[in-house]
JSON list of C-alpha atoms in Angstrom, two decimals:
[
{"chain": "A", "resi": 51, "resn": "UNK", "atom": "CA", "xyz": [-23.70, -109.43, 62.18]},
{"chain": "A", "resi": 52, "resn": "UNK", "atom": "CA", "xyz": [-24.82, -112.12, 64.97]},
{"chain": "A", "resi": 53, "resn": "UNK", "atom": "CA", "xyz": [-25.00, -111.43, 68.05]},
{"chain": "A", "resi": 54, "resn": "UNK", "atom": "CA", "xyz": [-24.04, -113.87, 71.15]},
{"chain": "A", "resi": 55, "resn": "UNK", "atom": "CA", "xyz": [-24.94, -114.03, 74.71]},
{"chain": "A", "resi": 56, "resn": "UNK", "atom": "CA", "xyz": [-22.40, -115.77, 77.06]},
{"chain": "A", "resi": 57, "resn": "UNK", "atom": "CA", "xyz": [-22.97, -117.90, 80.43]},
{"chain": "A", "resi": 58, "resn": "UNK", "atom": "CA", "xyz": [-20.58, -119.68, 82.49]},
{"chain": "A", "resi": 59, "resn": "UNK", "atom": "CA", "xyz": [-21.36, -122.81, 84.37]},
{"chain": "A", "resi": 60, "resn": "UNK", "atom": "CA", "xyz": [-19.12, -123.63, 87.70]},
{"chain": "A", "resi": 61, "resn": "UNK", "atom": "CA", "xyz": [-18.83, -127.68, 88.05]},
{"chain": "A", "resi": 62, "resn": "UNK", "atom": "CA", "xyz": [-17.35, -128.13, 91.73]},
{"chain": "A", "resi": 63, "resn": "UNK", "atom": "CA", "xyz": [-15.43, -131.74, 91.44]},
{"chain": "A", "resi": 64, "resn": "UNK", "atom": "CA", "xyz": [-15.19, -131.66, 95.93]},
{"chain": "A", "resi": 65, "resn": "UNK", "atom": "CA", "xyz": [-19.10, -131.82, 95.99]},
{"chain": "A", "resi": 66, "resn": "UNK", "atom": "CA", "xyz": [-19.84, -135.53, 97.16]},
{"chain": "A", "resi": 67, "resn": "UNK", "atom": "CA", "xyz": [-23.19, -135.25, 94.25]},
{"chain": "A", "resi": 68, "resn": "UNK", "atom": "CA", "xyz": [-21.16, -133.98, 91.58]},
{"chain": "A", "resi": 69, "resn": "UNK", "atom": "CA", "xyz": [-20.08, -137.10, 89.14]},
{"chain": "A", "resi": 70, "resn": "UNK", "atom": "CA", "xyz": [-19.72, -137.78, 85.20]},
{"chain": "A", "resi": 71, "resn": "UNK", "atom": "CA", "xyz": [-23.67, -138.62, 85.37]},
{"chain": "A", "resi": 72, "resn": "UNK", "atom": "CA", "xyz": [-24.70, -135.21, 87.04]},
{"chain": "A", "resi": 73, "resn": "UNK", "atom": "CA", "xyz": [-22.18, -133.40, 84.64]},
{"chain": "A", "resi": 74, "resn": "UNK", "atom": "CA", "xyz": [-23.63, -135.03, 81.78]},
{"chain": "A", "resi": 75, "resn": "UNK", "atom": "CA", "xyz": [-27.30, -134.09, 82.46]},
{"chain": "A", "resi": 76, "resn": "UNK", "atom": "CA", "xyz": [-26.37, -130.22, 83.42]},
{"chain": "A", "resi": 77, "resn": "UNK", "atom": "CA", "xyz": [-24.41, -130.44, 79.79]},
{"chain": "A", "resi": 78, "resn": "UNK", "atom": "CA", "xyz": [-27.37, -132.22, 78.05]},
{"chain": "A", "resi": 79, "resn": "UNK", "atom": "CA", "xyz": [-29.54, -129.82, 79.75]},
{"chain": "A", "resi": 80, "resn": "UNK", "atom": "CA", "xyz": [-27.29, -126.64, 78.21]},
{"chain": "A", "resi": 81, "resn": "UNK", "atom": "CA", "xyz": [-27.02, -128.09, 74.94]},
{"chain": "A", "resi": 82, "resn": "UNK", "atom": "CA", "xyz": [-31.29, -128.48, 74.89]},
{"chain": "A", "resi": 83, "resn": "UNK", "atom": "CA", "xyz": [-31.36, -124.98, 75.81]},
{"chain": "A", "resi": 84, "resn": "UNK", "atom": "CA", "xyz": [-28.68, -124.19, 72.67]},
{"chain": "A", "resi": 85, "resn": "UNK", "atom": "CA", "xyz": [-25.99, -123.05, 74.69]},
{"chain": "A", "resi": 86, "resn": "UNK", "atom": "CA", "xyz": [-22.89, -123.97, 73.01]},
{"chain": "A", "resi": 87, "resn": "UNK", "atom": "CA", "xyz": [-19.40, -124.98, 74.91]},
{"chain": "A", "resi": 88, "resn": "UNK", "atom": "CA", "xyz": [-16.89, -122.91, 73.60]},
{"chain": "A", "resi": 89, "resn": "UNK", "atom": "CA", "xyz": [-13.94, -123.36, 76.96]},
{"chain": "A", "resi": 90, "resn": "UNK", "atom": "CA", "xyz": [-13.55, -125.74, 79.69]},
{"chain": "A", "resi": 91, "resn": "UNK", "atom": "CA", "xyz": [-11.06, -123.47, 82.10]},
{"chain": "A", "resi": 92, "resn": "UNK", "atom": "CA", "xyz": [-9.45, -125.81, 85.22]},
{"chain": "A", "resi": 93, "resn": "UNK", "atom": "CA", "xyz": [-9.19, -123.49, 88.56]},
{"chain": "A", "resi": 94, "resn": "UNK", "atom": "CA", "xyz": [-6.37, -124.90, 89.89]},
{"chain": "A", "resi": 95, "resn": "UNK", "atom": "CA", "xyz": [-5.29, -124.21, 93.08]},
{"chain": "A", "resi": 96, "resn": "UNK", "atom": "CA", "xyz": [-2.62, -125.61, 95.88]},
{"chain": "A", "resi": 97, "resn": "UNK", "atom": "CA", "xyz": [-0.53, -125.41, 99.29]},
{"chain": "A", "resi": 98, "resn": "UNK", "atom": "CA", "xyz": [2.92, -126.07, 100.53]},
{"chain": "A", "resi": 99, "resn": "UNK", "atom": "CA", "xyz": [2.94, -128.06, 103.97]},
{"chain": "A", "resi": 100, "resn": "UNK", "atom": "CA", "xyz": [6.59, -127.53, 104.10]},
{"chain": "A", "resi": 101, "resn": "UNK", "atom": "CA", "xyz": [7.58, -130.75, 102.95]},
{"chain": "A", "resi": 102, "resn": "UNK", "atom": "CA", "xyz": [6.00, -130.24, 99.77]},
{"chain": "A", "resi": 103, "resn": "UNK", "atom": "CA", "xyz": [3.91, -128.50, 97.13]},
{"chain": "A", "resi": 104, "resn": "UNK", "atom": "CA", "xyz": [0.09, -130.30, 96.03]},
{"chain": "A", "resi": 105, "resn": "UNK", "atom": "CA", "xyz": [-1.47, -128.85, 93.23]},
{"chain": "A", "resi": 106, "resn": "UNK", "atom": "CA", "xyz": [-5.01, -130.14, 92.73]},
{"chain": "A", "resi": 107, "resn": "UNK", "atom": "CA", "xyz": [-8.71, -128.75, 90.50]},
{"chain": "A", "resi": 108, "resn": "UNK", "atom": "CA", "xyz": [-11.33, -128.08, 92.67]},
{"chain": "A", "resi": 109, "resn": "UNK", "atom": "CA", "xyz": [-13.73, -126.56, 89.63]},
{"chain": "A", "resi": 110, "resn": "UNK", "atom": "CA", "xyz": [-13.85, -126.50, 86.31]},
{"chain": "A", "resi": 111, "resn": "UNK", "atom": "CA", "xyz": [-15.75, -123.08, 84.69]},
{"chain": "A", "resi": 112, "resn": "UNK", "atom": "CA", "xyz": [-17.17, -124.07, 81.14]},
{"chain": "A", "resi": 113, "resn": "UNK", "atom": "CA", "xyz": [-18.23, -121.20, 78.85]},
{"chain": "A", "resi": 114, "resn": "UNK", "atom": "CA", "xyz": [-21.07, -121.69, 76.88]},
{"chain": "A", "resi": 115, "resn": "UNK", "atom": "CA", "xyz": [-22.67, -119.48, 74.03]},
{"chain": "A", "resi": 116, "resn": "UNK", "atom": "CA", "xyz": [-25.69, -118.89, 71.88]},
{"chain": "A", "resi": 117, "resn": "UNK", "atom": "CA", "xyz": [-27.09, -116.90, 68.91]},
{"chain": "A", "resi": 118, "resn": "UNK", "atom": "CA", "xyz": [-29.40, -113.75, 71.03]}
]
C-alpha cells in the first residue's frame, strides 16, 4: 500500500509581495519538490459595521501530497 506525507502551504492575499508571480514560483517550487495539490481551501472571514455585512479571503491554505 503507498504511503503519503501531507503539507499545507498558507498564501496570505493582504501581503503587499504576495501576487500571481510569487504564487506561481512557491507552486513551481512544490511541484519540483513532487508535492502534489490535492485542495485549495479559501479562509474566509468578515464584519458587520452596522450598516452592513463584508465578507472577504484573506488566505488561501493549499494541501499538497507526495509518495513517502
Amino acid at each position: 500500500m503507498k504511503k503519503f506525507e501531507y503539507k499545507v502551504f498558507t498564501f496570505n492575499n493582504q501581503t503587499f509581495t504576495n501576487n500571481d508571480i510569487t504564487l506561481s514560483a512557491d507552486l513551481d517550487k512544490l511541484g519540483g519538490e513532487s508535492w502534489e495539490l490535492v485542495s485549495a481551501l479559501p479562509i474566509i472571514d468578515g464584519n458587520n459595521d452596522g450598516k452592513g455585512t463584508s465578507v472577504f479571503t484573506d488566505e488561501i491554505k493549499f494541501i499538497f501530497k507526495r509518495e513517502k
